[in-house]
mmCIF file of C-alpha atoms and ligand atoms in Angstrom:
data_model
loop_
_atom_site.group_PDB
_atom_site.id
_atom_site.type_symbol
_atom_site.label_atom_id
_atom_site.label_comp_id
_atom_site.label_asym_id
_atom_site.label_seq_id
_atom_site.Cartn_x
_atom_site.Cartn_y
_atom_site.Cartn_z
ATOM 1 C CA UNK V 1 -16.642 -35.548 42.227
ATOM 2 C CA UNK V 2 -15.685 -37.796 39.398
ATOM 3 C CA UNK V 3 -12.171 -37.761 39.775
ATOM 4 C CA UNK V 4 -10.769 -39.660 42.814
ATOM 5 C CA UNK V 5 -7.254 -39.701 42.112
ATOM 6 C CA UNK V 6 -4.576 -38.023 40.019
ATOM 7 C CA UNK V 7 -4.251 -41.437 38.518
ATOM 8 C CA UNK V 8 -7.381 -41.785 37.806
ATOM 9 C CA UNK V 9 -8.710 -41.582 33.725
ATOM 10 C CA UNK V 10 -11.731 -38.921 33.420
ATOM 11 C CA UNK V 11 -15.027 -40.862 33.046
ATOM 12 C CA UNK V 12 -17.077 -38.981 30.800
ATOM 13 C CA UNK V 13 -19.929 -38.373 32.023
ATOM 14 C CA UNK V 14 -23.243 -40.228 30.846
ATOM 15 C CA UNK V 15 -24.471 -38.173 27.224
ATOM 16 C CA UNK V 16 -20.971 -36.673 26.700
ATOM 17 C CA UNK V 17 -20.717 -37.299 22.795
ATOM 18 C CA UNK V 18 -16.979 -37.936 23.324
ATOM 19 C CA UNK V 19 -15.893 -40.636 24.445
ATOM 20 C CA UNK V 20 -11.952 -41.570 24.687
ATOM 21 C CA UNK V 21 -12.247 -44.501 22.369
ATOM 22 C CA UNK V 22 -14.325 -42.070 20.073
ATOM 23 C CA UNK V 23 -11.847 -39.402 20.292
ATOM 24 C CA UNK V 24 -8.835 -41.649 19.625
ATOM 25 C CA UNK V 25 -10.283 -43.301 16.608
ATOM 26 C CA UNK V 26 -11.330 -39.615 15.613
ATOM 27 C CA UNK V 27 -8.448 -38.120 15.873
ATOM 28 C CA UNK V 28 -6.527 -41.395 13.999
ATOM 29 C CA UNK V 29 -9.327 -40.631 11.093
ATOM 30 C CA UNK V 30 -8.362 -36.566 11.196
ATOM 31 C CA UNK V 31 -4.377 -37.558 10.913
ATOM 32 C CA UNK V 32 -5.379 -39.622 8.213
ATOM 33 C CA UNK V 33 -7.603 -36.967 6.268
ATOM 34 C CA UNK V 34 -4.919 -34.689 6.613
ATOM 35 C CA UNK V 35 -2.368 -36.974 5.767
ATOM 36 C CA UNK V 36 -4.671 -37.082 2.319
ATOM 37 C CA UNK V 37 -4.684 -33.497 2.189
ATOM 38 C CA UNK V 38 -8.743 -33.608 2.508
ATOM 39 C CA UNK V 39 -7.909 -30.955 5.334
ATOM 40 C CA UNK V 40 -6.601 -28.058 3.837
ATOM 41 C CA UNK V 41 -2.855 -28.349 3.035
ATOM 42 C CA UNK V 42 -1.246 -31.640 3.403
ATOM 43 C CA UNK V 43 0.575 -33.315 5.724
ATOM 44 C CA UNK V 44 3.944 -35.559 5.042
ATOM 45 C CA UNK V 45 3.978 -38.860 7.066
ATOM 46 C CA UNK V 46 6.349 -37.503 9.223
ATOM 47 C CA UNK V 47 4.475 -34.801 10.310
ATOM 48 C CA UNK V 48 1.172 -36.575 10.835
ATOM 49 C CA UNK V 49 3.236 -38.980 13.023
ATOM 50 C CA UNK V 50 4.894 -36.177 14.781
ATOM 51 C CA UNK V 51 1.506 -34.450 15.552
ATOM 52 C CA UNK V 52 0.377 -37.523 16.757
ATOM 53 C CA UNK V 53 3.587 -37.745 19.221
ATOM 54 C CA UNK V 54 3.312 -34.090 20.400
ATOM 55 C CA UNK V 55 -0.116 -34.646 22.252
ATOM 56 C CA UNK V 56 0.963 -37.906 23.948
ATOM 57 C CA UNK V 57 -0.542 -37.633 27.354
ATOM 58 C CA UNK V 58 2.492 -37.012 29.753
ATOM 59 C CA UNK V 59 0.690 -39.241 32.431
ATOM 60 C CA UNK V 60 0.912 -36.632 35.310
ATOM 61 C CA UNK V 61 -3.199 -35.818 35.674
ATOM 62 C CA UNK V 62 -6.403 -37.310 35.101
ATOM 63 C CA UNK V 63 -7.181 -38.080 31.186
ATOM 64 C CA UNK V 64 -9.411 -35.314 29.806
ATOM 65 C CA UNK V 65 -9.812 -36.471 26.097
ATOM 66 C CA UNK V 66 -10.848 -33.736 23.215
ATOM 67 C CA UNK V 67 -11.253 -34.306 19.612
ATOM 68 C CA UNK V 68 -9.222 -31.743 17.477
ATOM 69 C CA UNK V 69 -11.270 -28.711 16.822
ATOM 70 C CA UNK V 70 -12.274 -27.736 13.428
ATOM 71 C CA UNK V 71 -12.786 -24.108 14.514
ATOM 72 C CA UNK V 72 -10.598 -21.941 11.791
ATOM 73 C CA UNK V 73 -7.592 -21.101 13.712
ATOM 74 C CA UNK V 74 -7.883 -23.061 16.680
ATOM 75 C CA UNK V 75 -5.044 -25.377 15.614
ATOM 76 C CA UNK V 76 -1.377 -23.766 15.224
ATOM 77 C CA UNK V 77 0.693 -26.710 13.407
ATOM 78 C CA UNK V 78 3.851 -24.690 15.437
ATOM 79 C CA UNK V 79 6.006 -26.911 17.554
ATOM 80 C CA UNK V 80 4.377 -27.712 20.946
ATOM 81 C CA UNK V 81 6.426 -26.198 24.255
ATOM 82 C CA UNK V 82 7.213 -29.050 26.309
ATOM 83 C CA UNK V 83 4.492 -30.424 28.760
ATOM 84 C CA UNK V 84 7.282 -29.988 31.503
ATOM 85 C CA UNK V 85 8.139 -25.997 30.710
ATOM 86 C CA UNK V 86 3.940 -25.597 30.272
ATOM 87 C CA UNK V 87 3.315 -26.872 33.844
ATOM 88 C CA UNK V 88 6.592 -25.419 35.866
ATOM 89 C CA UNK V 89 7.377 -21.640 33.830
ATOM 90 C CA UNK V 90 4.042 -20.076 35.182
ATOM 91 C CA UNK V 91 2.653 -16.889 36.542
ATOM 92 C CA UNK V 92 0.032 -17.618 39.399
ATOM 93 C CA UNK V 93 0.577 -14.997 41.485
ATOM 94 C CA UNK V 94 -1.519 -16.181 43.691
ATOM 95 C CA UNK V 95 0.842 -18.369 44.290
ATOM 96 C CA UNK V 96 3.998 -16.158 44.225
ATOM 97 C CA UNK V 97 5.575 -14.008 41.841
ATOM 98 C CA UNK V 98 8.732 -16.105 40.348
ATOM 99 C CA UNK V 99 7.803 -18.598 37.597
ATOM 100 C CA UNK V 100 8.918 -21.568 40.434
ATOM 101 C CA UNK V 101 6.916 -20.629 42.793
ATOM 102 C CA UNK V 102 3.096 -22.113 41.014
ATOM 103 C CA UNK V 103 4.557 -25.743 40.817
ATOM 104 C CA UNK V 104 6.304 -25.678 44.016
ATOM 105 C CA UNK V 105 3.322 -24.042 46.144
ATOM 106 C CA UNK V 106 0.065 -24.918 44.092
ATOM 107 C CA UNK V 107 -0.144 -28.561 44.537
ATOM 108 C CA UNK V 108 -2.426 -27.718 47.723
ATOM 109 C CA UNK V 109 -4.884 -25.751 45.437
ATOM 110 C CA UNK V 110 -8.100 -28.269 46.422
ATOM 111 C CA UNK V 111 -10.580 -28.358 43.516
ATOM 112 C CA UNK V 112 -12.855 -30.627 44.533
ATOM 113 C CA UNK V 113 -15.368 -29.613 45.046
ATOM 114 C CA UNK V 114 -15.502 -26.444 42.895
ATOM 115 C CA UNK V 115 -18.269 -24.843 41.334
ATOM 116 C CA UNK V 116 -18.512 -21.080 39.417
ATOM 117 C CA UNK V 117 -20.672 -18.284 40.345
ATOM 118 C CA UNK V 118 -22.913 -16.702 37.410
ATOM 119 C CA UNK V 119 -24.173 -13.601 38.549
ATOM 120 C CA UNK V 120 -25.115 -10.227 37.651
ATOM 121 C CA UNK V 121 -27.124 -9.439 34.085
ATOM 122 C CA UNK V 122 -27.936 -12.667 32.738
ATOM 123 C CA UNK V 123 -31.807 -15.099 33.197
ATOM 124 C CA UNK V 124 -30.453 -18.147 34.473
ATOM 125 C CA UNK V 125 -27.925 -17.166 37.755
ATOM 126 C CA UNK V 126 -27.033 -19.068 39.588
ATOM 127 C CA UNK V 127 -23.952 -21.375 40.940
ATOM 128 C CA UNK V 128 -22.595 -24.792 38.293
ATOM 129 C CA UNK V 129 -20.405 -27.279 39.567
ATOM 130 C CA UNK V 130 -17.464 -28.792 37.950
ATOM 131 C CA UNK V 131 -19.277 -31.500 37.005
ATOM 132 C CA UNK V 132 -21.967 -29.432 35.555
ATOM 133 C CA UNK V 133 -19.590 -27.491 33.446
ATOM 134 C CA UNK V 134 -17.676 -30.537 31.974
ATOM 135 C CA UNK V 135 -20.708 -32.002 30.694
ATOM 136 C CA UNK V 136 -22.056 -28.760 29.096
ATOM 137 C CA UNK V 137 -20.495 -29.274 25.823
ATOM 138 C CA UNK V 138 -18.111 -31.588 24.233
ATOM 139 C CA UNK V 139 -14.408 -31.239 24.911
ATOM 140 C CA UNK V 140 -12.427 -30.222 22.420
ATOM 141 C CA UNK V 141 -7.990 -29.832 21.479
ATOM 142 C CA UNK V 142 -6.870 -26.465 20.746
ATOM 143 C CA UNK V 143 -3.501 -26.079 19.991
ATOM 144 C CA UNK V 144 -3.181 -22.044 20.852
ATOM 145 C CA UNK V 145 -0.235 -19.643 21.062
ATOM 146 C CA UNK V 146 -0.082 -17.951 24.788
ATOM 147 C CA UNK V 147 1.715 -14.813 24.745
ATOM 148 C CA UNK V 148 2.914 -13.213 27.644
ATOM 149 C CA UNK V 149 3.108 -9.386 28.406
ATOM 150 C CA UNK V 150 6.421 -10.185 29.901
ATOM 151 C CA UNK V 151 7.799 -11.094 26.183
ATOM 152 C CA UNK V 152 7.522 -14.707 26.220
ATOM 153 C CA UNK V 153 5.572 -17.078 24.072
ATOM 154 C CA UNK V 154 3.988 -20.384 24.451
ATOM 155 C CA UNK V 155 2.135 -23.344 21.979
ATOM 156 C CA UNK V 156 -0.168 -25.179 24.133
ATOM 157 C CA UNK V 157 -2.531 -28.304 23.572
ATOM 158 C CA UNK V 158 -5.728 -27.109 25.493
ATOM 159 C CA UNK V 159 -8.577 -29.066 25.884
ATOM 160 C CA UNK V 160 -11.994 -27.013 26.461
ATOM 161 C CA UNK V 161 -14.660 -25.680 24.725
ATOM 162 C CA UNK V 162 -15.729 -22.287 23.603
ATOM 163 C CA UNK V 163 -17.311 -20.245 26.497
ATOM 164 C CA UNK V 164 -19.838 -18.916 24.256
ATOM 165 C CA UNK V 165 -21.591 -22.887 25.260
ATOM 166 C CA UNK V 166 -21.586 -21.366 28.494
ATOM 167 C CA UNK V 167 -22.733 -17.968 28.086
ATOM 168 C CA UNK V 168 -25.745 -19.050 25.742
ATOM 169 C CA UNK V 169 -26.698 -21.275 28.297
ATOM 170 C CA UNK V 170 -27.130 -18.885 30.925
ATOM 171 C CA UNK V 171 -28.826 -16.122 28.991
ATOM 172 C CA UNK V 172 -27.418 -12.930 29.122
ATOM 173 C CA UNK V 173 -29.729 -9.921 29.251
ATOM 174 C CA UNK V 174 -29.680 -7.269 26.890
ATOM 175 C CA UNK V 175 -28.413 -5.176 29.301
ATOM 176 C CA UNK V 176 -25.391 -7.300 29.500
ATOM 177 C CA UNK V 177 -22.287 -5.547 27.889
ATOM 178 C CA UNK V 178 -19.135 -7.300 29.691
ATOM 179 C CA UNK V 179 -18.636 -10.251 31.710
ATOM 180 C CA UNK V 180 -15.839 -9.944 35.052
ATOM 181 C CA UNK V 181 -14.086 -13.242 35.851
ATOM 182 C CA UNK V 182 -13.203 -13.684 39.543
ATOM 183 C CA UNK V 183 -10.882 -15.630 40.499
ATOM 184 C CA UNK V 184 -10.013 -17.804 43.741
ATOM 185 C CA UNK V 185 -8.932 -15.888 46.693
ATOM 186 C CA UNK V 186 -7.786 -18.447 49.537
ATOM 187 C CA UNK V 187 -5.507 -17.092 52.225
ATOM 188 C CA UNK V 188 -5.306 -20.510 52.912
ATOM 189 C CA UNK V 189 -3.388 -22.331 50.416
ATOM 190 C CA UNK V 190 -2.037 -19.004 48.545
ATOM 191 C CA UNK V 191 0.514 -17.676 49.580
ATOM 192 C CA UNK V 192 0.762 -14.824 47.684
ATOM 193 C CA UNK V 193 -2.839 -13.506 48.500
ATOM 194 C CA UNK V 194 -1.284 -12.878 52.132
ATOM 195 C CA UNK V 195 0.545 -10.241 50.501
ATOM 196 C CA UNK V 196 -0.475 -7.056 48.500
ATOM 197 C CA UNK V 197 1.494 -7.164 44.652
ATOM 198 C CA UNK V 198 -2.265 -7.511 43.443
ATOM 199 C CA UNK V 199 -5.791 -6.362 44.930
ATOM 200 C CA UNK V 200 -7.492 -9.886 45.393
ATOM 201 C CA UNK V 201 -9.416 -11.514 43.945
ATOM 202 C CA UNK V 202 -7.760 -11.394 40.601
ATOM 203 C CA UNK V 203 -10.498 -10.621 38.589
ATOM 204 C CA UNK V 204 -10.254 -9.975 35.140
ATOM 205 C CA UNK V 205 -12.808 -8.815 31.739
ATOM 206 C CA UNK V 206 -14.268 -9.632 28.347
ATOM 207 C CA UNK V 207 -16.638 -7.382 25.857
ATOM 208 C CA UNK V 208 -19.641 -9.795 25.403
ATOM 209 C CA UNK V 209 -18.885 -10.066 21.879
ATOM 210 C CA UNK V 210 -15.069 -11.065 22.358
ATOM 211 C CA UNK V 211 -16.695 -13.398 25.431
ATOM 212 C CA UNK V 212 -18.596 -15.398 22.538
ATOM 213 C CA UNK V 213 -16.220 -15.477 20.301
ATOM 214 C CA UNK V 214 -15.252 -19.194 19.599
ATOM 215 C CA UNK V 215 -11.872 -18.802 19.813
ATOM 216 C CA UNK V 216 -12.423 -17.642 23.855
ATOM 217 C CA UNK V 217 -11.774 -21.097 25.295
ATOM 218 C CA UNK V 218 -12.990 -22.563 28.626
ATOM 219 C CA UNK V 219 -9.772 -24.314 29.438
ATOM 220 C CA UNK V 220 -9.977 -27.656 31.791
ATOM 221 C CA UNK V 221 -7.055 -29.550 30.946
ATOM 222 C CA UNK V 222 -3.417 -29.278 28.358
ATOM 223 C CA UNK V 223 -1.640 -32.202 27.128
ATOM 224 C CA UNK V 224 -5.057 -34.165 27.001
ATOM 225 C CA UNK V 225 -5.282 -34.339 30.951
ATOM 226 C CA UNK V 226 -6.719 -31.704 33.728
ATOM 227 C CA UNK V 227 -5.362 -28.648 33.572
ATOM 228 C CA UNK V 228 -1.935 -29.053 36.611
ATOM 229 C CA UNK V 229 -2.837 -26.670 39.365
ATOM 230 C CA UNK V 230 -0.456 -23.947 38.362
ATOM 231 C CA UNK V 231 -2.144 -23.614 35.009
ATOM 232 C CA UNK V 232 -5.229 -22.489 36.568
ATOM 233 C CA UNK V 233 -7.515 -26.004 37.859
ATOM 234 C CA UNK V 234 -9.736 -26.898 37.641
ATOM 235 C CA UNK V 235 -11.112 -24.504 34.431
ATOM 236 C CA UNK V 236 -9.391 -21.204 33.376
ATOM 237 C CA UNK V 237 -9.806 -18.647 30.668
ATOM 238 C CA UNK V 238 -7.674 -18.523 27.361
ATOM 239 C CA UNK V 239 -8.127 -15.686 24.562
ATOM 240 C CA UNK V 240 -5.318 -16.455 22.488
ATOM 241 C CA UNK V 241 -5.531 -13.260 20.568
ATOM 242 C CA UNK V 242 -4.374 -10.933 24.131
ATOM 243 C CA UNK V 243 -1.796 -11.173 26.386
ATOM 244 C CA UNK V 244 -1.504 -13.992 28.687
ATOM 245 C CA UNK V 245 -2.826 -12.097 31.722
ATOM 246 C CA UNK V 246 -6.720 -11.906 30.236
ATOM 247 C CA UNK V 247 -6.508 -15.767 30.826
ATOM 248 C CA UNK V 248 -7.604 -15.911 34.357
ATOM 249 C CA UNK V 249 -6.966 -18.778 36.402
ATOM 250 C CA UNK V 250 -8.988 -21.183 38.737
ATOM 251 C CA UNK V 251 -12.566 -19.004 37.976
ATOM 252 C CA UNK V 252 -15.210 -18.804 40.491
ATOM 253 C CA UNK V 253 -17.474 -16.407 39.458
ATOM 254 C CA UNK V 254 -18.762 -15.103 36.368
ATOM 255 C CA UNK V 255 -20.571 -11.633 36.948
ATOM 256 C CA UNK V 256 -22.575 -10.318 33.627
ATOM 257 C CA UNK V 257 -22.345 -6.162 34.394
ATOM 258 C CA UNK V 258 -23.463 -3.453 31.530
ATOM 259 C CA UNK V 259 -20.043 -1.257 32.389
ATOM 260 C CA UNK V 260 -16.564 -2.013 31.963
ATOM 261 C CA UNK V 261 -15.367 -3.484 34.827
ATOM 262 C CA UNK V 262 -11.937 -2.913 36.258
ATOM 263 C CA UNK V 263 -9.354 -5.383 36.163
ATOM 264 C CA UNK V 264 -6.522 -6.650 38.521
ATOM 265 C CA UNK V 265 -3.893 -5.700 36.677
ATOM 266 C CA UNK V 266 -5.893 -2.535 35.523
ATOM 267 C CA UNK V 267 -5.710 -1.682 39.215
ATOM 268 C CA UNK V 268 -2.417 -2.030 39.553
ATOM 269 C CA UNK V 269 -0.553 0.105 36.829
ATOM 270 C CA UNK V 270 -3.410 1.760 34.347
ATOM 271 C CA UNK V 271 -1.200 3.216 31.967
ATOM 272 C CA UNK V 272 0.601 -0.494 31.916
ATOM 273 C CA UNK V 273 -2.278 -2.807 31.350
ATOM 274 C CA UNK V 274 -5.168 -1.289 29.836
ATOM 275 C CA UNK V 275 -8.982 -2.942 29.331
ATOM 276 C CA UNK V 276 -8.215 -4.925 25.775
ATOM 277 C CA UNK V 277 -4.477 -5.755 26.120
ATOM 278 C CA UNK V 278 -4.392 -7.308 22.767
ATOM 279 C CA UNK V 279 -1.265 -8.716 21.539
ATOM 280 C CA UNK V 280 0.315 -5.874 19.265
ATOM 281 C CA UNK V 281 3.477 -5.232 18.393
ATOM 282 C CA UNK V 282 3.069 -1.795 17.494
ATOM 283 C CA UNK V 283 2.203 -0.504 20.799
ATOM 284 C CA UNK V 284 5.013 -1.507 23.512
ATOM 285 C CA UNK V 285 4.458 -1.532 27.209
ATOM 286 C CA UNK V 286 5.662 1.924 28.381
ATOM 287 C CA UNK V 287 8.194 -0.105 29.850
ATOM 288 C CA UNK V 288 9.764 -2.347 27.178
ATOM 289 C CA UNK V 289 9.086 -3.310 23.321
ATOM 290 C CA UNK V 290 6.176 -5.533 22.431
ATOM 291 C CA UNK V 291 7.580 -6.289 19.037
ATOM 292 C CA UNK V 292 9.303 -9.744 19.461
ATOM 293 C CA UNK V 293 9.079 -12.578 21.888
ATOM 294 C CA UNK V 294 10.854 -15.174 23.074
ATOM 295 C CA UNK V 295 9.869 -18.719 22.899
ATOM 296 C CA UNK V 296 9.723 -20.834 25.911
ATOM 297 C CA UNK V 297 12.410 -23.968 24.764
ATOM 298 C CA UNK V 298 14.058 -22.167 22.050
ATOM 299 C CA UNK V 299 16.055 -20.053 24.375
ATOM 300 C CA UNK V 300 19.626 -21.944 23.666
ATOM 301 C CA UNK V 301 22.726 -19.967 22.589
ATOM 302 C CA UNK V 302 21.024 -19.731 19.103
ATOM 303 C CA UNK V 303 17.458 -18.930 19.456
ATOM 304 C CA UNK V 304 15.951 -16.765 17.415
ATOM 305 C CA UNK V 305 13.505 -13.831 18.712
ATOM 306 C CA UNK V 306 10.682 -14.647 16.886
ATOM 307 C CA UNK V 307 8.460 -11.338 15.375
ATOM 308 C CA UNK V 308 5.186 -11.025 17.540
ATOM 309 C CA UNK V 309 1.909 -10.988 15.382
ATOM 310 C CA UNK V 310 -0.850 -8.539 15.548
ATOM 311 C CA UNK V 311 -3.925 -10.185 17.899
ATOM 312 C CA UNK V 312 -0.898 -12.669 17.762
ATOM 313 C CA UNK V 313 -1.621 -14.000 14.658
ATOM 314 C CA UNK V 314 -4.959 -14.687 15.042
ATOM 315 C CA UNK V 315 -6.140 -11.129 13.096
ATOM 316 C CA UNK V 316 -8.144 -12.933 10.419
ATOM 317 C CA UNK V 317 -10.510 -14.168 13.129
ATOM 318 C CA UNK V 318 -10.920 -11.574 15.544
ATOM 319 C CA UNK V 319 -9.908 -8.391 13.962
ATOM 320 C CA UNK V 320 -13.361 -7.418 12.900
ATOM 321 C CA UNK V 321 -14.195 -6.899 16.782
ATOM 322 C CA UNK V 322 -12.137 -3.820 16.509
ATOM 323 C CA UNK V 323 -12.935 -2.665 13.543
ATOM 324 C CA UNK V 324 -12.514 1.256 13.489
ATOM 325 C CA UNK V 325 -10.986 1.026 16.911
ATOM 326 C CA UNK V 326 -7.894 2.998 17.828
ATOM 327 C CA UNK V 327 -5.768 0.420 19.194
ATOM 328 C CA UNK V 328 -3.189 2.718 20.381
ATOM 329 C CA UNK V 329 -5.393 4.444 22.560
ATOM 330 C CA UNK V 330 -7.537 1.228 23.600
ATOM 331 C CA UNK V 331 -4.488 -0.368 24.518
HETATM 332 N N1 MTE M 401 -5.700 -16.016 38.733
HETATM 333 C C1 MTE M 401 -4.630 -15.721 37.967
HETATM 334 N N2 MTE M 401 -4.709 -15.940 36.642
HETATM 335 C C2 MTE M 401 -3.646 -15.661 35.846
HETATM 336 C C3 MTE M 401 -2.458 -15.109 36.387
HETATM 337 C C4 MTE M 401 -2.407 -14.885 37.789
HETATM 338 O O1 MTE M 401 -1.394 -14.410 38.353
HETATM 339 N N3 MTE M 401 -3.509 -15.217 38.531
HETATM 340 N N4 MTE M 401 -1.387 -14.814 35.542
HETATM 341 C C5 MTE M 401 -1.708 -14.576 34.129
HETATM 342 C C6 MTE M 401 -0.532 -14.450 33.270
HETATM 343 S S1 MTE M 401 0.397 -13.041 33.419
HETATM 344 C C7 MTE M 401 -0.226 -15.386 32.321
HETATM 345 S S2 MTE M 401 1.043 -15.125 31.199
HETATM 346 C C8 MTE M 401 -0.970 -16.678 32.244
HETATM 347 C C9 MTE M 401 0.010 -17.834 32.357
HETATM 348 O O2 MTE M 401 -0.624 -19.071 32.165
HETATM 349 P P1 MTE M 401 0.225 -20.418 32.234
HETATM 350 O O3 MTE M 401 1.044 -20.388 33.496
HETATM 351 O O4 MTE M 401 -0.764 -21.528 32.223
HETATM 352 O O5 MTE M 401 1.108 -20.434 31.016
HETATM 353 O O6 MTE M 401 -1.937 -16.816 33.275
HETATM 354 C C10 MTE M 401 -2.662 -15.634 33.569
HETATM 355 N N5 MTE M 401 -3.741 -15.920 34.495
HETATM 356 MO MO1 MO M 402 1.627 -12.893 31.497
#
């Protein structure tokens, strides 16, 4: 494996397109073009200089550069949340079920070596390793709300690339409908898969279509560095425009199936989390309202409740892959 150390910067690997220096003089060229409004609307100094300080690396985790992504909707100008509440308010269950327990108990997670099933429906299976997959297309920043089913809102600096790169490179059949994401099971070095609040493997699923999307990211690293091992090392799901729970963590297999498959959390409590679980605020958890959230680092004496979004605020890109859907019953 490439990375020897913690400390150690990400080489990119011979052909990657980005380079760091390439992707710090890049992004110092973007700031600038926005600065000049050449990027839509414009930017005050201030704020290019603030964007520039809000994706300082913290220095915990390999460097894992990404040029900004010009995908529409891929970059939120919203505040970041704070590299330290991103990497120590998580849910791993894996790993235990209070939002302490991922930092405290997933620093044994081993990801080296690591490598992801493709199986099932598609004309290329077989197994990728890491280092396969972080050479398969260039790395890019996506700056992407994460909202939680819980009622709890993040703005997160990811650095990935779209898994359609993936899923075109593996060739699907046409028999392929939905892809199931499997996640890592070890008894080992998680503690919570010892116990029974899930069925493991936590496996979760995608439509094809919403699978290619572009916004669907294949996540390696936040903050411009590998992804911390409670945020899902060494590569993770996140589809911005569902709850946080469709973002599965630490991914071993992809398995390309013509039914829908079930889910982990569709196992546990149906009428709770259904198949799509896209953000809406119109259709609250049988338990609680969906309609506002909280936002992780706004939660002094004063904060606001902030309204949640439909597909949470990302309905002018993916809305069309429900069109004529009943979203109240395909909850
Ligand atoms: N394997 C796995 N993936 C998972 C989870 C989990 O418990 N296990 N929790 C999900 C939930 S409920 C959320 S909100 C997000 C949290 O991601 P974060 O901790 O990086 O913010 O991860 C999701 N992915
Ligand atoms: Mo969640």
């Amino acid at each position: 494996m490439l990375i020897r150390s913690d400390r150690d910067a990400f080489q990119p690997p011979r052909g990657n397109p980005v380079t760091p220096r390439a992707f710090y003089q890049g992004r110092r060229a973007l700031l600038q073009a926005w600065a000049a409004g050449a990027a839509g609307a414009a930017l005050a100094p201030w704020a290019a200089r603030e964007a520039l300080a809000q994706t300082a690396r913290p220095g915990k985790r390999a460097a894992l550069p990404g040029a900004r992504s010009a995908l529409p909707g891929a970059v939120t100008m919203e505040r970041l949340t704070a590299y330290d509440d991103v990497s120590s308010y998580n849910n791993f269950y894996e790993f235990g079920t209070d939002k302490g327990d991922p930092v405290r108990q997933a620093q044994r997670l081993r990801t080296d070596p690591w490598s992801v099933r493709i199986e099932g429906l598609v004309h290329k299976p077989g197994r990728l390793t890491l280092e396969e997959l972080l050479r398969l297309a260039p790395m890019e920043e996506r700056i992407y709300r994460l909202r939680c089913v819980e009622g709890w809102s993040m703005v997160i600096p990811w650095v990935g690339y779209s898994l359609g790169r993936l899923i075109e490179r593996v060739q699907p059949m046409g028999s392929a409908k939905y892809i199931e994401f499997v996640t890592l099971a070890d008894r080992e070095v998680m503690p919570g898969v010892r116990g029974s609040v899930l069925d493991w493997p936590y496996t979760e699923g995608l439509r094809l279509d919403e699978a290619q999307h572009p916004l669907t990211l294949l996540a390696f690293g936040l903050y411009g560095e590998l992804l911390p091992p409670q945020n899902g090392a060494p590569l993770r799901l996140v589809v911005p425009w569902k709850y946080g729970f469709k973002s599965a963590k630490s991914i071993v297999a992809l398995r390309f199936v013509e039914h829908e498959p079930r889910t982990a959390w569709n196992k546990a409590a149906a009428n709770e989390y259904g198949f799509y679980s896209n953000v809406n605020p119109e259709v609250d958890h049988p338990r609680w309202s969906q309609a506002t959230e909280r936002r992780i680092g706004e939660d002094g004496l004063f904060a606001r409740k902030r309204k949640t979004l439909l597909f949470n605020g990302y309905e002018a890109q993916v809305g069309q892959l429900y069109a004529g859907m009943d979203l109240r019953k395909h909850y």
